[in-house]
Coordinates of C-alpha atoms in Angstrom, one line a residue:
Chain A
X918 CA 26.9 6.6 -27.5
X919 CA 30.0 8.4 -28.9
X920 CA 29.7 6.6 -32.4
X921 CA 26.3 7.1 -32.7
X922 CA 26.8 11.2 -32.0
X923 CA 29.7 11.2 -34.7
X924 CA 26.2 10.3 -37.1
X925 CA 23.8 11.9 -35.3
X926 CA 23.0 15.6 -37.1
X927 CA 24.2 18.7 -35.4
X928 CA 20.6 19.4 -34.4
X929 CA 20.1 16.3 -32.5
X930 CA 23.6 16.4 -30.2
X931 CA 22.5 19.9 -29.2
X932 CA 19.3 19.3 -28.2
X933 CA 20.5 16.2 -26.2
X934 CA 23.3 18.5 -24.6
X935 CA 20.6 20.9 -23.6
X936 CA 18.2 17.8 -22.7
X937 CA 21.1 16.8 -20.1
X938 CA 21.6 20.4 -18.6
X939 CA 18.1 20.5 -18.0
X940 CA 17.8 17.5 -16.1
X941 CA 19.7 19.0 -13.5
X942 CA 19.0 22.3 -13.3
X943 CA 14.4 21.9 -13.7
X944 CA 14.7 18.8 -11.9
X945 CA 13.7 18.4 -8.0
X946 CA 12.6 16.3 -5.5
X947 CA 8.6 16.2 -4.2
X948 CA 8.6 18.7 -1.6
X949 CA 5.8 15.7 -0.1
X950 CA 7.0 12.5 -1.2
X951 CA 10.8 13.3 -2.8
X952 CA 9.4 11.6 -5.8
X953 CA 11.0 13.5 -9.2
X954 CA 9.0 16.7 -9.5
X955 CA 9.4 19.4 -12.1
X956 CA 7.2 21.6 -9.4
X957 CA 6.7 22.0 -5.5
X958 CA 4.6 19.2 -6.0
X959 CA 5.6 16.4 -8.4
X960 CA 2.7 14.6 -10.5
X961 CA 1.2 11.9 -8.1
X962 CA 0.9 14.3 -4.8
X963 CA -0.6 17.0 -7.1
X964 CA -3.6 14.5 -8.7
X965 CA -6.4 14.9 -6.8
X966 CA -7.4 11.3 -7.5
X967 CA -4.9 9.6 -5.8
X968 CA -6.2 8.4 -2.8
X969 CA -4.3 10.6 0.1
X970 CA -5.0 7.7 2.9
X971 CA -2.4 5.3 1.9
X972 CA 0.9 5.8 1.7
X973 CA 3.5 3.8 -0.1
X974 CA 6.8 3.8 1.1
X975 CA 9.6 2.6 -1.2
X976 CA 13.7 2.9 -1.1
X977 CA 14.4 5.3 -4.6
X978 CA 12.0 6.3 -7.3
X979 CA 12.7 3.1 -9.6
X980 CA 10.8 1.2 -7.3
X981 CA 8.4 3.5 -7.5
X982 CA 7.4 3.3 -11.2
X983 CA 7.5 0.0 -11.0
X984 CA 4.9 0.0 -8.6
X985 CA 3.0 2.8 -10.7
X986 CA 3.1 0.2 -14.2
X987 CA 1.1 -2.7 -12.3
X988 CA -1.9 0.2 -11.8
X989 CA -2.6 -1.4 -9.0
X990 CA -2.2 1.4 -6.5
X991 CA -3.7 4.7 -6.3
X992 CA -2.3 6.0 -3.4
X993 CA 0.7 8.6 -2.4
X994 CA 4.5 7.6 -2.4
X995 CA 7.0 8.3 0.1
X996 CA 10.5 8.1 -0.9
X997 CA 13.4 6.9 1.4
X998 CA 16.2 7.6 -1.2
X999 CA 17.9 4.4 0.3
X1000 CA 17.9 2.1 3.1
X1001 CA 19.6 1.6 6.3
X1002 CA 23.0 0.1 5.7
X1003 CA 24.6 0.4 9.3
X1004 CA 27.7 -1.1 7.8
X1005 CA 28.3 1.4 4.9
X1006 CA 27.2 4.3 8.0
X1007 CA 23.9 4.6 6.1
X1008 CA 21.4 5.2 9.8
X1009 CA 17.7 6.6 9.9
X1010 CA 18.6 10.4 9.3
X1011 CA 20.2 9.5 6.2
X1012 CA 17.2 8.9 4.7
X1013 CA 13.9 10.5 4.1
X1014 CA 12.4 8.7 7.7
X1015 CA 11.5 11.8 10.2
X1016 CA 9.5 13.4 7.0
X1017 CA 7.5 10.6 6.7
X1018 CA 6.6 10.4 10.4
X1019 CA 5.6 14.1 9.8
X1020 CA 3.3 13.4 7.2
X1021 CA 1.8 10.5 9.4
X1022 CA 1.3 13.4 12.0
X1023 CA -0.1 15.9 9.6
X1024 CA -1.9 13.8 7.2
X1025 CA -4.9 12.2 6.9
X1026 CA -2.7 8.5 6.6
X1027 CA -5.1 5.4 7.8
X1028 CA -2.3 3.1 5.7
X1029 CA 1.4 2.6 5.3
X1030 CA 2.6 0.2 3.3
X1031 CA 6.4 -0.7 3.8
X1032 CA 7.5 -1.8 0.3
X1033 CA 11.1 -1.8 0.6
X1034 CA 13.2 -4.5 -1.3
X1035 CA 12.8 -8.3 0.7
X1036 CA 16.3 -8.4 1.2
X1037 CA 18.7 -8.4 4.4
X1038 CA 18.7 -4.5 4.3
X1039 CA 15.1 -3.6 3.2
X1040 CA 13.7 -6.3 5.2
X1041 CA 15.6 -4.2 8.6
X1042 CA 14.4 -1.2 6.9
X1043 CA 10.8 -1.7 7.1
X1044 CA 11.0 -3.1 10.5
X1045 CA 12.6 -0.3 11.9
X1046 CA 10.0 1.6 10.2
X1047 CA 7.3 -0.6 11.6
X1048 CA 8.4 0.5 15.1
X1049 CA 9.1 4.1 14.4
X1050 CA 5.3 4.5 13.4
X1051 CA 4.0 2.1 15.9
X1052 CA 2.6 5.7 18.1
X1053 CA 0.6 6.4 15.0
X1054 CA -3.1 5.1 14.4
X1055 CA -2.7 3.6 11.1
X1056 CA -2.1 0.2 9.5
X1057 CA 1.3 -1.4 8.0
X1058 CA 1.3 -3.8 5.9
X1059 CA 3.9 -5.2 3.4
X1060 CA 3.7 -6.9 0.2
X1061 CA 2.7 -10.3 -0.3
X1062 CA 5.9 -12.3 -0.7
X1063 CA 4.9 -15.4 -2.6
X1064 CA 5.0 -17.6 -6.1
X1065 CA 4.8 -15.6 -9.5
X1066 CA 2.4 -15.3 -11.8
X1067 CA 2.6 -17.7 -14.4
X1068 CA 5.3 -19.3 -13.0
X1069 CA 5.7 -23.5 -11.8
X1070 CA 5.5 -24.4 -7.9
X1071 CA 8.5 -26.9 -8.7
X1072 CA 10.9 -24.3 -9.5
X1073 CA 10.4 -21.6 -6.5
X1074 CA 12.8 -21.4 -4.2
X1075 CA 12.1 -22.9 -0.7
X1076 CA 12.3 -19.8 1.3
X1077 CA 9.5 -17.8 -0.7
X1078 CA 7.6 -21.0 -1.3
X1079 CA 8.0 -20.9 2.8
X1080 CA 6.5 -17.4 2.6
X1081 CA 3.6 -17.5 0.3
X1082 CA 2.5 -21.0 2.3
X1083 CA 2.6 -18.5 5.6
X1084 CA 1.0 -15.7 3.7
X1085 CA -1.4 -17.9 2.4
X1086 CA -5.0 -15.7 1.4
X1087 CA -8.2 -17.3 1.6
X1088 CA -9.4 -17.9 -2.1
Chain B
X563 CA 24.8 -42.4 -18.8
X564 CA 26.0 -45.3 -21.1
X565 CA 29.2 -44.3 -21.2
X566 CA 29.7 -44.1 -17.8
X567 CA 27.8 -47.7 -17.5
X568 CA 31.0 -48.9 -19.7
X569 CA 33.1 -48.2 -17.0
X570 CA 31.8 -48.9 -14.3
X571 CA 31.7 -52.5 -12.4
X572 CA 29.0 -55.3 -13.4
X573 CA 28.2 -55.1 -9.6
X574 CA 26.7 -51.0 -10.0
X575 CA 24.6 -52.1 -13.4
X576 CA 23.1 -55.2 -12.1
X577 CA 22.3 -52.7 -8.7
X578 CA 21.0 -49.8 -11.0
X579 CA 19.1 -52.4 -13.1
X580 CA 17.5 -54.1 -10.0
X581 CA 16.5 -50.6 -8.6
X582 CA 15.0 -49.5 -11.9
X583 CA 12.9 -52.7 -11.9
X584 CA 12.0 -52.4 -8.0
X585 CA 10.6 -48.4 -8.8
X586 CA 8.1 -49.9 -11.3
X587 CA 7.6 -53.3 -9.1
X588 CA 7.5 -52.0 -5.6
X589 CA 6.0 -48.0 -5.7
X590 CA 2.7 -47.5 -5.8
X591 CA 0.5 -44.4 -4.8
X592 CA -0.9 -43.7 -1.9
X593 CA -4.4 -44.7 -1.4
X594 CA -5.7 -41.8 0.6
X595 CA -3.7 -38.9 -1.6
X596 CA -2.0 -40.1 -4.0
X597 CA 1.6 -39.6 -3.1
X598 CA 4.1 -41.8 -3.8
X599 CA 4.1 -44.8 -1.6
X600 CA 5.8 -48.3 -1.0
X601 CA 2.6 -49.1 0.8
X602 CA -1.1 -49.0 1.2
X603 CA -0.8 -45.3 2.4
X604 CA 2.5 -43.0 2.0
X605 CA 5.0 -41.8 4.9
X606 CA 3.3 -38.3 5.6
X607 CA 0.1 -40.1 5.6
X608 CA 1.4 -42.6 8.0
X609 CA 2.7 -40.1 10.3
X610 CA 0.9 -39.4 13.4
X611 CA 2.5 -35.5 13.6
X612 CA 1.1 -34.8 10.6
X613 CA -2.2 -32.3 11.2
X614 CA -5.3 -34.1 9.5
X615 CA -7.2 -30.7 9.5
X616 CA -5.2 -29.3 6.7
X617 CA -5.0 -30.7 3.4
X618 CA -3.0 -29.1 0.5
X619 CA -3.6 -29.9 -3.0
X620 CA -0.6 -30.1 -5.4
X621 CA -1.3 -31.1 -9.4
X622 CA 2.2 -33.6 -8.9
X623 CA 4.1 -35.1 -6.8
X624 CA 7.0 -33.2 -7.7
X625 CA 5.4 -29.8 -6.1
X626 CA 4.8 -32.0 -3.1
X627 CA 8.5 -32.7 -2.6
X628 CA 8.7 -28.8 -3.5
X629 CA 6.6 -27.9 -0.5
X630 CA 7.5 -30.4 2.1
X631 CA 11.7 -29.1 1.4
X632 CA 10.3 -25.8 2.9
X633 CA 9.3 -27.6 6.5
X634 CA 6.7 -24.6 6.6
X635 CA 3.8 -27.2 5.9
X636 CA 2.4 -30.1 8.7
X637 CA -0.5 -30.9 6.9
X638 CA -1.4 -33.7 4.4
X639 CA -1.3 -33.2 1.3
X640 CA -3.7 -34.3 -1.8
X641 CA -2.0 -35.2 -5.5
X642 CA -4.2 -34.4 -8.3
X643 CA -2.3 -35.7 -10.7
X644 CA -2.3 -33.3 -13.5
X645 CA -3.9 -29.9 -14.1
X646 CA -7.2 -29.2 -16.3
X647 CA -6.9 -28.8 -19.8
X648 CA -9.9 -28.9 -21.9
X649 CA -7.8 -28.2 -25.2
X650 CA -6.2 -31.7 -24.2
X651 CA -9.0 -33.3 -23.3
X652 CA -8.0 -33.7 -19.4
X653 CA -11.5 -33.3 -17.8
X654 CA -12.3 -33.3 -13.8
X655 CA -13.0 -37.0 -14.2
X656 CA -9.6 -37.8 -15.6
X657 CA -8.2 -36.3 -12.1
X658 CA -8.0 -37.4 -8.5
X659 CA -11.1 -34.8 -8.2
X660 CA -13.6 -37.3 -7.1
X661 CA -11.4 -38.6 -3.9
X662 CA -10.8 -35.0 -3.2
X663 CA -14.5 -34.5 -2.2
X664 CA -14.4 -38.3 -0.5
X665 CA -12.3 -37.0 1.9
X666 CA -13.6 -33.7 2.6
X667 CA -16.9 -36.2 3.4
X668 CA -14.9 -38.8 5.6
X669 CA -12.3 -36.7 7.4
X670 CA -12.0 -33.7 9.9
X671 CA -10.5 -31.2 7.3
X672 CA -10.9 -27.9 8.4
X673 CA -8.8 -26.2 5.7
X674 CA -8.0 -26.6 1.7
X675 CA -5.2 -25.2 0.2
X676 CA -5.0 -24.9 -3.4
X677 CA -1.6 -25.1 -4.2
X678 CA -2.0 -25.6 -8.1
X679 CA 0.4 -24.1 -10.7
X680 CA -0.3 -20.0 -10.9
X681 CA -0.3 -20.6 -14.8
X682 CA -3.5 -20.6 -16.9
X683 CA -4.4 -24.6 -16.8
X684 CA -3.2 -24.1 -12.7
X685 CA -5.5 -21.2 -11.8
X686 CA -8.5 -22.8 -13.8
X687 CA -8.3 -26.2 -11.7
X688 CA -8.3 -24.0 -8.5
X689 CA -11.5 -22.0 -9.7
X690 CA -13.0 -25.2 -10.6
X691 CA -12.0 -27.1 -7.0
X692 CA -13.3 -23.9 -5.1
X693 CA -16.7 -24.6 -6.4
X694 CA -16.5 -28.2 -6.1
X695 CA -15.7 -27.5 -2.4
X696 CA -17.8 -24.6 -1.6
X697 CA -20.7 -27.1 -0.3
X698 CA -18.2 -28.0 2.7
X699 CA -17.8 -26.7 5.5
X700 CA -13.9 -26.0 5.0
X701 CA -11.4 -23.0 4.3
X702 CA -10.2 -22.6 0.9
X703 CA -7.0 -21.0 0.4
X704 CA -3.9 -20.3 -2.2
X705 CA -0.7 -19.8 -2.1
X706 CA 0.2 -15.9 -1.8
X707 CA 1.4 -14.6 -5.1
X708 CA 4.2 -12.0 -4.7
X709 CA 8.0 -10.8 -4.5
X710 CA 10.2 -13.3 -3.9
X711 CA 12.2 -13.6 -0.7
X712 CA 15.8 -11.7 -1.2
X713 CA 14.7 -10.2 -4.5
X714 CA 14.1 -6.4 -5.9
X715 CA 11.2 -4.6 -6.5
X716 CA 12.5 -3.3 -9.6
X717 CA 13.0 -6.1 -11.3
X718 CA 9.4 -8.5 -10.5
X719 CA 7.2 -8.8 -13.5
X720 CA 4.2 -6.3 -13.7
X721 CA 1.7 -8.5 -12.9
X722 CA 3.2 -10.6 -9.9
X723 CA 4.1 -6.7 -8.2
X724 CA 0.5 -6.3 -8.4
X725 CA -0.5 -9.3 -7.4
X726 CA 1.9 -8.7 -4.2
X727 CA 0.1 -5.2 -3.4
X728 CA -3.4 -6.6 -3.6
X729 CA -2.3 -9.6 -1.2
X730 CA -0.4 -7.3 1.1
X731 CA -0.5 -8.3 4.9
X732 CA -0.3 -6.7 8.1
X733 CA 3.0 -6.2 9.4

């Protein structure tokens, strides 16, 4: 980066500088969903087409434009910014947990769908979710864990070839 | 493996030599699904544990031995022995199609799964077997498509992500 500034016109370095100021300083979490907002608000909880009855709930923001490029949701986010890691003294208030349980109480939520990373902490992330909005009325659900697209039966590894014979949809 | 055939004893070559002739002497497939077998029927047909209500259909034998190294399925299993591929010229007929639907006549199968490949040739042999099927009275499933066990959201393939949300299941 430092050799290609040393080429880079005056013009361009200073409007990077300013570029990286601003980052910090315009922007915020999602007052809702503590998605990256440049308002109260940030893009998804202000579109009135998203569909406010589902609610997606995923461990930092990456996860969640990864989600947002499939185009296959249309629902809300929720962010946890993390998951438990008892270990590194990471517990429930660390993370963005009693907020979503308020918006379960003061929104009109009939799904939650716990998609935190399948490994060893995600995995005891979503199940202590599971039980912390048990009280509620609504669904959980998780995502399908199961062969890829395109890819060969042969080469899967036995545990998620395990799972998507379990998880197995009717065709 | 010359080189090492140099070296070792006569004793190994004539034993690898023998065994080499044996595989194409002795092995044969399986005359209710096409497995492998060193006789009439193979050892999960043979097996009494195995559940007859429950047939899975791999394209090879190798995704057979994929499957059974999970210990998640009890079932039989049926081998089709290839995939379609019209560009190629491999037609239903050319496949172990035809016994497919024999069995589905003679035996208490309550459940397909198609387990083909979730590549192009894969998915088309599976659309093609669910309508050869549908006049039975049987359960047609896949394989779920999804995340793999231990693995990060980020970093799955558009597609498959999807794939996972539209196949999500209740927690």
């Amino acid at each position: 980066m430092a050799f290609y500034l040393l080429h880079a016109p005056d013009s361009y370095s200073d409007a990077l500088a300013e570029a990286i100021h601003a980052v910090k300083k315009e922007l915020k979490l999602c007052a809702r969903c503590f998605n990256l907002a440049d308002a109260e608000l940030c893009a998804i909880c202000r579109n009135p087409k998203r569909d406010p009855h589902v609610i997606c709930v995923v461990e930092d923001t990456k996860d969640l434009i990864a989600i947002e490029q499939t185009g296959a949701f249309q629902g809300l986010y929720h962010v946890l910014h993390g998951q438990l890691d008892p270990l590194q003294g990471v517990g429930p208030e660390k993370l963005k947990i009693e907020e979503l349980v308020l918006r379960l109480r003061d929104e009109p939520v009939k799904e939650v769908i716990l998609a935190t990373n399948p490994d060893a902490n995600g995995t005891a992330t979503a199940l202590y979710l599971q039980r912390r909005l048990k009280p509620f009325d609504v669904k959980i659900t998780r995502l399908a864990q199961g062969i890829p697209v395109g890819g060969d039966i042969e080469y899967v590894d036995t545990q998620t070839l395990g799972a998507s014979l379990k998880q197995r949809t009717e065709f």
